[in-house]
Amino acid sequence: NNPMNVYNAIMLHKFTLLLFSNYFVQLHCAHYTNGAINDRVSSLPGQRTPPRSNQFSGFLNISSTKFIHYYYFEAEVENVMEKPLVFWTNGGPGCSGLLGLFTEFGPWRPMEDESIAHNPYSWSSLASLVFLEQPAGVGFSYTTDDSLQFAWNDFRAATDNLLTLKAFFKRFPEQATTSNGFYIASESYGGHYMPQLTLQIFNDPELRKRFKGMLVGNPFTSYAAGSIAMANVAWGLQLVPGPLWESFESHTCEVLSHSGYHYSDICVKLLDEVNFYADLPRLNPYALEFPTCSTNSGSEKASQSLSRHQLLLSSSSQAKMQMKNHQRMNLEIMKRHGLSMNETLPSVRRETKPAPLSKALIKRDLKTLGSQLYREYDPCTEDYTVAYLNKQEVQEALHVLRPDGSQTKWAVCSDSVNAYWSFSDYLADTTSLYSTILSHSKRPKGFRMLVYSGDADGVCATIGTQHWIYKVKGAE
């Protein structure tokens, strides 16, 4: 029988859905390796409906000391091999690909009651998806070599990501033979990750044959495209006091052609104060025009709102002093403008549930905004994700408990990976790499590159993308 006909029939009888889920997986098990079968996720705690396709979660051993967590969803179609494969990781550097899975376009969406529901907007209706937590030390991924936390850089990440792709295709060799090939995708610091991984794939004869393209969303390609562009957005939305912006402009700090290596000390100081206003109460700098889910106090927020270039410097004593000065300055700014230290403030990296008052405010905002997009947007989804992934039974179902059976305290981003990332790599402008990709002699025939930017992101703003993308040689 055609599996989809069976599916349509059984959907009429809800009490048989679980049986169907098992039937669907068994039907396709003949071509799976033992490793894949061991990684199969038959069900998840709190799922409101059965999975709509086969899913797998586990670790890919890319060396004797590095273990990368992956979560693979086959496309929600009858013939999986007719759809392409997309590898996804989030940016940071040091943020988990599960953020993309659970809060953006993956098949599951965590709910307030710690259940999970199907996401009707998932890309899994169009492609098979592999969500990666990289590098080792991010999310559930781990390393047994403690010295690695002090040595992360773009090149090492690209090298490890290449090994991760190879390890995946070894576990799922059926995907290594499909004519639809694979794509790599990311956002934010993925503007560094993806072009460097692409160039490594170009130099790998086996992977290159099936490599179809790369996607980057709101990419962080340079200091200007990130931090300076964010300042311009804050001013454009009139979040910044006029006198402060006039001082910023008088030193030409707003110019997007600035290099991170040569940004003056006065501009760094002014930039920090300007960008503070994109992170004020009830604002999410990653979604400036959307409602927020807020729980943290003002003093907590001040300590968390370190700009990324300062966080990355935290391995030096000088950087630690800069971080303390940054926190002190944020508190002074808040006092200057009459903001209470106990006022509820948003945080894009938090681990607590929203307060009841915040929920009431959110509902009021959503009702006022009115559109379907805003009605369906839940700004607390990230909180729900953190709560869900830290449940013992969820980690068991995902096969991510450590070898000794212990749990991992899962977080959206790894502070240690981010803090010890190569500062010179962070400041580097990767725009030229995009030109190199398009002119590369080993670029596969038909290879495509997509850059997309949403205008609500202040951290990796569209104005930054506009500035660099037209400088890419060979772009259509």
Short mmCIF file of C-alpha atoms in Angstrom, two decimals:
data_model
loop_
_atom_site.label_atom_id
_atom_site.label_comp_id
_atom_site.label_asym_id
_atom_site.label_seq_id
_atom_site.Cartn_x
_atom_site.Cartn_y
_atom_site.Cartn_z
CA ASN A 1 0.00 0.00 0.00
CA ASN A 2 1.00 3.57 -0.60
CA PRO A 3 2.15 4.86 2.82
CA MET A 4 0.43 8.21 2.32
CA ASN A 5 -2.91 6.51 1.58
CA VAL A 6 -2.47 4.55 4.78
CA TYR A 7 -1.72 7.80 6.58
CA ASN A 8 -4.86 9.53 5.29
CA ALA A 9 -7.00 6.62 6.35
CA ILE A 10 -5.54 6.25 9.81
CA MET A 11 -5.78 9.98 10.52
CA LEU A 12 -9.54 9.39 10.79
CA HIS A 13 -8.96 7.30 13.89
CA LYS A 14 -6.93 9.21 16.46
CA PHE A 15 -6.49 6.22 18.73
CA THR A 16 -4.36 4.49 16.08
CA LEU A 17 -2.00 7.38 15.43
CA LEU A 18 0.81 5.99 17.58
CA LEU A 19 0.62 2.68 15.75
CA PHE A 20 0.85 4.53 12.47
CA SER A 21 3.92 6.39 13.63
CA ASN A 22 5.68 3.10 14.34
CA TYR A 23 4.49 1.64 11.03
CA PHE A 24 5.80 4.62 9.08
CA VAL A 25 9.28 4.34 10.59
CA GLN A 26 9.52 0.56 10.20
CA LEU A 27 8.52 0.87 6.57
CA HIS A 28 11.73 2.77 5.83
CA CYS A 29 14.17 1.07 8.19
CA ALA A 30 15.66 -1.28 5.58
CA HIS A 31 18.22 1.25 4.35
CA TYR A 32 19.28 2.67 7.72
CA THR A 33 22.61 1.93 9.36
CA ASN A 34 22.67 0.55 12.90
CA GLY A 35 23.91 3.92 14.12
CA ALA A 36 20.93 5.66 12.55
CA ILE A 37 18.48 3.15 14.00
CA ASN A 38 19.97 3.66 17.45
CA ASP A 39 19.50 7.43 17.05
CA ARG A 40 15.87 7.18 15.97
CA VAL A 41 13.51 9.37 18.02
CA SER A 42 10.22 7.50 18.11
CA SER A 43 8.44 10.08 20.26
CA LEU A 44 9.13 13.06 22.49
CA PRO A 45 7.70 13.91 25.91
CA GLY A 46 4.71 16.21 25.62
CA GLN A 47 4.25 15.93 21.86
CA ARG A 48 0.71 16.95 20.94
CA THR A 49 0.74 15.01 17.69
CA PRO A 50 2.90 12.17 16.34
CA PRO A 51 5.97 13.10 14.27
CA ARG A 52 5.15 13.73 10.62
CA SER A 53 8.35 12.10 9.45
CA ASN A 54 11.24 10.03 10.75
CA GLN A 55 13.57 11.87 13.09
CA PHE A 56 16.95 11.06 14.57
CA SER A 57 19.09 12.61 17.30
CA GLY A 58 22.49 11.69 18.66
CA PHE A 59 26.18 12.47 18.53
CA LEU A 60 28.55 12.48 15.56
CA ASN A 61 32.09 11.68 16.67
CA ILE A 62 34.35 13.90 14.59
CA SER A 63 37.46 13.05 16.62
CA SER A 64 38.41 11.11 19.71
CA THR A 65 37.57 14.17 21.84
CA LYS A 66 34.76 16.01 19.98
CA PHE A 67 31.12 14.93 19.90
CA ILE A 68 28.69 17.02 17.85
CA HIS A 69 24.97 16.77 18.51
CA TYR A 70 22.69 16.60 15.48
CA TYR A 71 18.90 16.44 15.16
CA TYR A 72 17.77 15.17 11.76
CA PHE A 73 14.25 15.36 10.35
CA GLU A 74 13.37 13.67 7.09
CA ALA A 75 11.19 15.72 4.78
CA GLU A 76 7.46 15.40 5.41
CA VAL A 77 6.79 13.74 2.05
CA GLU A 78 6.21 10.24 0.74
CA ASN A 79 9.57 9.94 -1.03
CA VAL A 80 12.18 11.57 1.18
CA MET A 81 14.96 11.16 -1.37
CA GLU A 82 13.16 13.46 -3.81
CA LYS A 83 13.78 16.42 -1.52
CA PRO A 84 17.08 18.21 -0.82
CA LEU A 85 18.91 18.13 2.51
CA VAL A 86 19.65 21.31 4.48
CA PHE A 87 22.22 21.55 7.28
CA TRP A 88 21.50 24.38 9.71
CA THR A 89 23.47 25.98 12.52
CA ASN A 90 22.89 29.22 14.39
CA GLY A 91 25.47 31.97 14.78
CA GLY A 92 26.94 33.51 17.90
CA PRO A 93 29.64 32.43 17.63
CA GLY A 94 28.69 29.71 20.06
CA CYS A 95 24.88 29.50 19.70
CA SER A 96 22.91 26.30 19.24
CA GLY A 97 21.25 25.17 16.02
CA LEU A 98 18.35 23.99 18.18
CA LEU A 99 17.39 27.63 18.53
CA GLY A 100 16.58 27.58 14.82
CA LEU A 101 14.75 24.29 15.23
CA PHE A 102 12.47 25.22 18.11
CA THR A 103 11.99 28.98 17.70
CA GLU A 104 12.28 29.52 13.96
CA PHE A 105 11.54 27.02 11.21
CA GLY A 106 11.86 23.50 12.63
CA PRO A 107 9.03 20.94 12.83
CA TRP A 108 8.49 21.35 16.59
CA ARG A 109 7.40 24.42 18.56
CA PRO A 110 7.65 24.33 22.40
CA MET A 111 4.60 25.59 24.29
CA GLU A 112 4.09 27.27 27.64
CA ASP A 113 2.85 24.05 29.27
CA GLU A 114 6.12 22.27 28.31
CA SER A 115 4.44 20.35 25.51
CA ILE A 116 5.52 20.61 21.86
CA ALA A 117 3.29 21.24 18.87
CA HIS A 118 3.81 20.89 15.14
CA ASN A 119 5.02 24.05 13.42
CA PRO A 120 2.92 24.54 10.26
CA TYR A 121 5.60 26.82 8.80
CA SER A 122 8.45 24.34 9.07
CA TRP A 123 10.89 24.01 6.21
CA SER A 124 10.52 20.23 6.63
CA SER A 125 7.62 20.34 4.19
CA LEU A 126 10.18 21.27 1.51
CA ALA A 127 13.41 19.58 2.60
CA SER A 128 15.04 17.21 5.05
CA LEU A 129 16.65 19.20 7.86
CA VAL A 130 19.73 18.61 10.02
CA PHE A 131 20.17 20.95 12.98
CA LEU A 132 23.70 21.08 14.36
CA GLU A 133 25.05 22.30 17.68
CA GLN A 134 28.56 23.45 16.91
CA PRO A 135 31.33 23.80 17.77
CA ALA A 136 31.92 21.25 20.53
CA GLY A 137 30.90 22.91 23.77
CA VAL A 138 27.68 24.39 22.38
CA GLY A 139 24.35 22.99 23.56
CA PHE A 140 24.57 19.23 23.99
CA SER A 141 27.76 18.97 21.93
CA TYR A 142 30.84 18.45 24.05
CA THR A 143 34.56 17.80 24.09
CA THR A 144 36.70 15.87 26.51
CA ASP A 145 39.64 18.19 25.81
CA ASP A 146 39.25 21.16 28.16
CA SER A 147 41.98 23.12 26.40
CA LEU A 148 39.77 23.57 23.32
CA GLN A 149 37.66 26.26 24.96
CA PHE A 150 40.59 28.65 24.70
CA ALA A 151 41.33 28.06 21.04
CA TRP A 152 38.20 28.55 18.96
CA ASN A 153 38.43 30.38 15.66
CA ASP A 154 36.73 30.48 12.26
CA PHE A 155 39.11 28.04 10.59
CA ARG A 156 38.78 25.41 13.28
CA ALA A 157 34.99 25.73 13.16
CA ALA A 158 34.97 25.26 9.37
CA THR A 159 37.27 22.25 9.62
CA ASP A 160 35.13 20.62 12.31
CA ASN A 161 31.94 21.38 10.39
CA LEU A 162 33.38 19.65 7.34
CA LEU A 163 34.12 16.60 9.48
CA THR A 164 30.57 16.79 10.85
CA LEU A 165 29.08 16.63 7.35
CA LYS A 166 31.21 13.61 6.52
CA ALA A 167 30.24 11.87 9.75
CA PHE A 168 26.57 12.51 9.02
CA PHE A 169 26.76 11.03 5.52
CA LYS A 170 28.54 7.99 6.93
CA ARG A 171 25.67 7.43 9.34
CA PHE A 172 23.05 8.17 6.65
CA PRO A 173 24.67 6.95 3.41
CA GLU A 174 21.34 7.04 1.57
CA GLN A 175 21.54 10.85 1.72
CA ALA A 176 25.02 10.70 0.20
CA THR A 177 23.64 9.31 -3.04
CA THR A 178 20.54 11.43 -3.65
CA SER A 179 20.66 13.58 -6.76
CA ASN A 180 19.02 16.49 -4.94
CA GLY A 181 22.22 17.15 -3.00
CA PHE A 182 22.61 19.27 0.09
CA TYR A 183 22.71 22.88 1.21
CA ILE A 184 24.30 24.58 4.23
CA ALA A 185 22.55 27.41 6.03
CA SER A 186 22.96 29.72 9.00
CA GLU A 187 22.27 33.21 10.30
CA SER A 188 24.09 35.98 12.18
CA TYR A 189 27.70 34.81 12.69
CA GLY A 190 26.87 32.29 9.99
CA GLY A 191 28.08 35.14 7.78
CA HIS A 192 31.51 33.89 8.87
CA TYR A 193 30.71 30.19 9.26
CA MET A 194 29.08 29.50 5.90
CA PRO A 195 31.50 31.00 3.36
CA GLN A 196 34.47 29.37 5.08
CA LEU A 197 32.74 25.99 5.22
CA THR A 198 31.73 26.42 1.57
CA LEU A 199 35.36 26.89 0.51
CA GLN A 200 36.36 23.76 2.46
CA ILE A 201 33.62 21.77 0.72
CA PHE A 202 34.82 23.04 -2.67
CA ASN A 203 38.17 21.37 -1.94
CA ASP A 204 36.60 18.04 -0.96
CA PRO A 205 35.97 15.95 -4.12
CA GLU A 206 33.26 13.73 -2.61
CA LEU A 207 31.19 16.40 -0.90
CA ARG A 208 31.63 18.89 -3.73
CA LYS A 209 29.77 16.62 -6.18
CA ARG A 210 26.52 16.91 -4.17
CA PHE A 211 26.91 20.46 -2.87
CA LYS A 212 24.08 22.65 -4.20
CA GLY A 213 24.36 25.91 -2.32
CA MET A 214 24.51 27.97 0.84
CA LEU A 215 22.02 30.26 2.58
CA VAL A 216 22.77 33.01 5.11
CA GLY A 217 20.16 35.11 6.89
CA ASN A 218 20.94 38.53 8.39
CA PRO A 219 24.61 37.61 8.18
CA PHE A 220 27.30 39.14 10.36
CA THR A 221 30.08 39.62 7.84
CA SER A 222 31.99 42.46 9.50
CA TYR A 223 32.11 44.71 12.53
CA ALA A 224 30.41 47.44 10.48
CA ALA A 225 27.65 45.13 9.20
CA GLY A 226 26.93 44.19 12.81
CA SER A 227 27.62 46.69 15.57
CA ILE A 228 27.80 49.90 13.52
CA ALA A 229 24.74 48.95 11.47
CA MET A 230 22.89 48.33 14.74
CA ALA A 231 23.63 51.91 15.82
CA ASN A 232 22.19 53.22 12.55
CA VAL A 233 19.02 51.19 13.09
CA ALA A 234 18.65 52.49 16.64
CA TRP A 235 18.89 56.04 15.32
CA GLY A 236 16.54 55.32 12.42
CA LEU A 237 13.88 54.14 14.88
CA GLN A 238 14.54 57.26 16.97
CA LEU A 239 15.62 55.28 20.01
CA VAL A 240 18.75 57.42 20.50
CA PRO A 241 18.76 60.94 21.98
CA GLY A 242 19.65 63.59 19.40
CA PRO A 243 22.69 65.05 21.23
CA LEU A 244 24.25 61.60 21.58
CA TRP A 245 23.78 60.87 17.88
CA GLU A 246 25.20 64.25 16.93
CA SER A 247 28.32 63.42 18.93
CA PHE A 248 28.44 60.00 17.26
CA GLU A 249 28.22 61.58 13.81
CA SER A 250 30.71 64.32 14.62
CA HIS A 251 33.37 61.62 14.97
CA THR A 252 32.07 59.82 11.82
CA CYS A 253 31.39 56.76 13.98
CA GLU A 254 28.24 55.86 12.01
CA VAL A 255 30.05 55.27 8.70
CA LEU A 256 29.60 51.64 7.59
CA SER A 257 32.94 51.53 5.78
CA HIS A 258 34.81 51.51 9.10
CA SER A 259 37.01 48.51 9.78
CA GLY A 260 36.72 46.86 13.17
CA TYR A 261 40.50 46.89 13.40
CA HIS A 262 40.69 50.69 13.12
CA TYR A 263 37.57 51.88 14.94
CA SER A 264 38.69 54.66 17.28
CA ASP A 265 38.47 54.45 21.06
CA ILE A 266 36.01 57.34 21.21
CA CYS A 267 33.81 55.61 18.63
CA VAL A 268 33.88 52.36 20.60
CA LYS A 269 32.74 54.27 23.69
CA LEU A 270 30.00 56.16 21.86
CA LEU A 271 28.88 53.04 19.97
CA ASP A 272 28.38 51.23 23.25
CA GLU A 273 26.15 53.99 24.55
CA VAL A 274 24.19 54.33 21.29
CA ASN A 275 23.50 50.60 21.05
CA PHE A 276 22.36 50.55 24.66
CA TYR A 277 19.18 52.25 23.45
CA ALA A 278 18.35 49.31 21.18
CA ASP A 279 18.26 47.17 24.30
CA LEU A 280 16.00 49.26 26.51
CA PRO A 281 13.04 47.95 28.54
CA ARG A 282 10.58 45.94 26.47
CA LEU A 283 12.82 45.89 23.41
CA ASN A 284 14.41 42.83 21.87
CA PRO A 285 17.38 43.94 19.71
CA TYR A 286 16.96 40.82 17.56
CA ALA A 287 13.32 41.68 16.85
CA LEU A 288 13.01 45.40 17.48
CA GLU A 289 9.42 45.84 16.32
CA PHE A 290 8.03 42.75 18.02
CA PRO A 291 6.71 42.19 21.55
CA THR A 292 9.14 40.87 24.16
CA CYS A 293 9.05 38.28 26.89
CA SER A 294 10.56 39.97 29.93
CA THR A 295 11.55 38.62 33.32
CA ASN A 296 14.91 39.96 34.40
CA SER A 297 15.61 42.93 36.66
CA GLY A 298 17.45 46.01 35.45
CA SER A 299 20.67 45.11 37.23
CA GLU A 300 20.62 41.63 35.72
CA LYS A 301 19.97 43.06 32.29
CA ALA A 302 22.84 45.50 32.57
CA SER A 303 25.22 42.64 33.29
CA GLN A 304 23.87 40.60 30.36
CA SER A 305 23.78 43.27 27.69
CA LEU A 306 27.50 43.26 26.97
CA SER A 307 28.16 44.07 23.36
CA ARG A 308 29.54 41.03 21.57
CA HIS A 309 32.94 42.47 20.76
CA GLN A 310 33.51 43.07 24.48
CA LEU A 311 32.31 39.63 25.49
CA LEU A 312 34.77 38.08 23.08
CA LEU A 313 37.64 39.90 24.78
CA SER A 314 36.89 38.40 28.17
CA SER A 315 40.00 36.18 28.23
CA SER A 316 42.24 39.15 29.04
CA SER A 317 42.42 41.20 32.23
CA GLN A 318 42.03 44.36 30.16
CA ALA A 319 38.83 42.98 28.65
CA LYS A 320 37.43 42.09 32.06
CA MET A 321 37.97 45.68 33.14
CA GLN A 322 36.21 46.85 29.97
CA MET A 323 33.28 44.57 30.76
CA LYS A 324 32.97 45.98 34.30
CA ASN A 325 33.11 49.52 32.92
CA HIS A 326 30.40 48.59 30.39
CA GLN A 327 28.11 47.28 33.14
CA ARG A 328 28.70 50.38 35.23
CA MET A 329 27.98 52.64 32.27
CA ASN A 330 24.71 50.84 31.51
CA LEU A 331 23.55 51.35 35.08
CA GLU A 332 24.50 55.02 34.92
CA ILE A 333 22.57 55.47 31.66
CA MET A 334 19.50 53.86 33.20
CA LYS A 335 19.65 56.15 36.23
CA ARG A 336 20.16 59.19 34.01
CA HIS A 337 16.95 58.46 32.14
CA GLY A 338 14.90 57.55 35.18
CA LEU A 339 14.79 53.79 34.63
CA SER A 340 14.24 51.68 37.71
CA MET A 341 16.81 49.03 38.54
CA ASN A 342 13.92 46.67 39.31
CA GLU A 343 11.97 47.35 36.14
CA THR A 344 11.15 44.27 34.12
CA LEU A 345 13.50 44.10 31.15
CA PRO A 346 13.81 41.73 28.20
CA SER A 347 16.65 39.30 27.70
CA VAL A 348 17.36 37.31 24.58
CA ARG A 349 19.39 34.79 26.59
CA ARG A 350 17.46 33.75 29.68
CA GLU A 351 16.29 30.63 31.44
CA THR A 352 13.19 31.59 33.41
CA LYS A 353 9.50 31.68 32.61
CA PRO A 354 7.75 35.00 31.91
CA ALA A 355 6.05 36.73 34.81
CA PRO A 356 2.20 36.90 34.72
CA LEU A 357 2.29 40.68 34.25
CA SER A 358 4.52 40.30 31.21
CA LYS A 359 2.07 37.82 29.67
CA ALA A 360 -0.80 40.27 30.12
CA LEU A 361 1.19 43.03 28.44
CA ILE A 362 2.14 40.68 25.60
CA LYS A 363 -1.50 39.74 24.97
CA ARG A 364 -2.46 43.42 24.91
CA ASP A 365 0.31 44.20 22.43
CA LEU A 366 -0.60 41.28 20.16
CA LYS A 367 -4.24 42.31 20.11
CA THR A 368 -3.29 45.85 19.22
CA LEU A 369 -0.94 44.81 16.42
CA GLY A 370 -3.66 42.72 14.87
CA SER A 371 -2.01 40.92 11.93
CA GLN A 372 -1.92 37.14 11.77
CA LEU A 373 1.88 37.17 11.95
CA TYR A 374 1.88 39.04 15.24
CA ARG A 375 -1.01 37.03 16.66
CA GLU A 376 0.90 33.81 16.08
CA TYR A 377 4.25 35.15 17.32
CA ASP A 378 5.01 34.13 20.89
CA PRO A 379 7.99 36.08 22.24
CA CYS A 380 8.42 33.57 25.06
CA THR A 381 9.16 30.60 22.78
CA GLU A 382 12.85 30.78 23.59
CA ASP A 383 12.06 30.47 27.29
CA TYR A 384 9.88 27.46 26.58
CA THR A 385 12.71 25.90 24.57
CA VAL A 386 15.20 26.24 27.42
CA ALA A 387 12.74 24.74 29.89
CA TYR A 388 11.85 21.86 27.57
CA LEU A 389 15.39 20.86 26.62
CA ASN A 390 16.50 20.79 30.26
CA LYS A 391 13.99 18.08 31.18
CA GLN A 392 15.59 14.73 31.98
CA GLU A 393 13.07 12.75 29.94
CA VAL A 394 13.60 14.99 26.91
CA GLN A 395 17.37 14.51 27.00
CA GLU A 396 16.84 10.77 27.29
CA ALA A 397 14.52 10.76 24.26
CA LEU A 398 17.07 12.75 22.25
CA HIS A 399 19.93 10.41 23.24
CA VAL A 400 22.03 13.28 24.57
CA LEU A 401 22.79 12.16 28.11
CA ARG A 402 26.52 12.02 28.76
CA PRO A 403 28.25 8.60 28.79
CA ASP A 404 27.95 8.50 32.59
CA GLY A 405 24.19 9.09 32.33
CA SER A 406 24.31 12.68 33.58
CA GLN A 407 22.26 15.56 32.20
CA THR A 408 23.59 18.63 30.43
CA LYS A 409 22.42 22.09 31.45
CA TRP A 410 21.34 23.23 28.02
CA ALA A 411 21.63 26.91 27.10
CA VAL A 412 20.90 28.80 23.90
CA CYS A 413 24.53 29.95 23.63
CA SER A 414 27.82 28.94 25.22
CA ASP A 415 29.38 31.88 27.04
CA SER A 416 32.77 30.17 27.13
CA VAL A 417 32.87 29.40 23.40
CA ASN A 418 31.79 32.94 22.61
CA ALA A 419 34.13 34.60 25.09
CA TYR A 420 37.25 32.81 23.91
CA TRP A 421 36.59 33.07 20.19
CA SER A 422 39.42 34.59 18.18
CA PHE A 423 38.91 38.34 18.41
CA SER A 424 40.77 38.95 15.16
CA ASP A 425 38.42 36.53 13.38
CA TYR A 426 35.43 38.31 14.87
CA LEU A 427 36.65 41.66 13.54
CA ALA A 428 37.54 40.24 10.12
CA ASP A 429 35.49 41.28 7.09
CA THR A 430 34.36 38.16 5.20
CA THR A 431 32.85 40.01 2.23
CA SER A 432 35.72 39.01 -0.04
CA LEU A 433 35.02 35.34 0.66
CA TYR A 434 31.64 35.65 -1.06
CA SER A 435 33.38 36.96 -4.19
CA THR A 436 35.89 34.11 -3.94
CA ILE A 437 33.06 31.58 -3.81
CA LEU A 438 31.41 32.91 -6.96
CA SER A 439 34.65 32.91 -8.93
CA HIS A 440 36.12 29.69 -7.52
CA SER A 441 37.42 27.22 -10.10
CA LYS A 442 35.99 24.28 -8.11
CA ARG A 443 32.56 25.79 -7.66
CA PRO A 444 30.08 23.02 -8.57
CA LYS A 445 27.89 23.53 -11.60
CA GLY A 446 24.56 25.00 -10.58
CA PHE A 447 25.80 26.10 -7.15
CA ARG A 448 23.58 28.87 -5.74
CA MET A 449 24.04 31.35 -2.91
CA LEU A 450 21.16 33.10 -1.14
CA VAL A 451 21.51 36.04 1.24
CA TYR A 452 18.33 37.22 2.94
CA SER A 453 17.73 39.81 5.67
CA GLY A 454 14.72 40.65 7.80
CA ASP A 455 14.35 44.32 8.72
CA ALA A 456 13.38 43.77 12.38
CA ASP A 457 16.82 42.46 13.37
CA GLY A 458 18.86 45.24 14.89
CA VAL A 459 21.91 43.15 15.81
CA CYS A 460 22.65 42.02 12.24
CA ALA A 461 20.68 44.71 10.49
CA THR A 462 19.53 44.80 6.88
CA ILE A 463 21.27 48.15 6.40
CA GLY A 464 24.53 46.31 7.03
CA THR A 465 23.68 43.68 4.42
CA GLN A 466 22.77 46.42 1.93
CA HIS A 467 26.17 47.99 2.46
CA TRP A 468 28.31 44.93 1.68
CA ILE A 469 26.30 42.73 -0.65
CA TYR A 470 26.64 44.97 -3.70
CA LYS A 471 30.41 44.80 -3.31
CA VAL A 472 30.42 41.05 -3.96
CA LYS A 473 31.95 40.45 -7.34
CA GLY A 474 30.01 38.10 -9.59
CA ALA A 475 26.69 38.48 -7.77
CA GLU A 476 23.60 38.69 -9.97
#
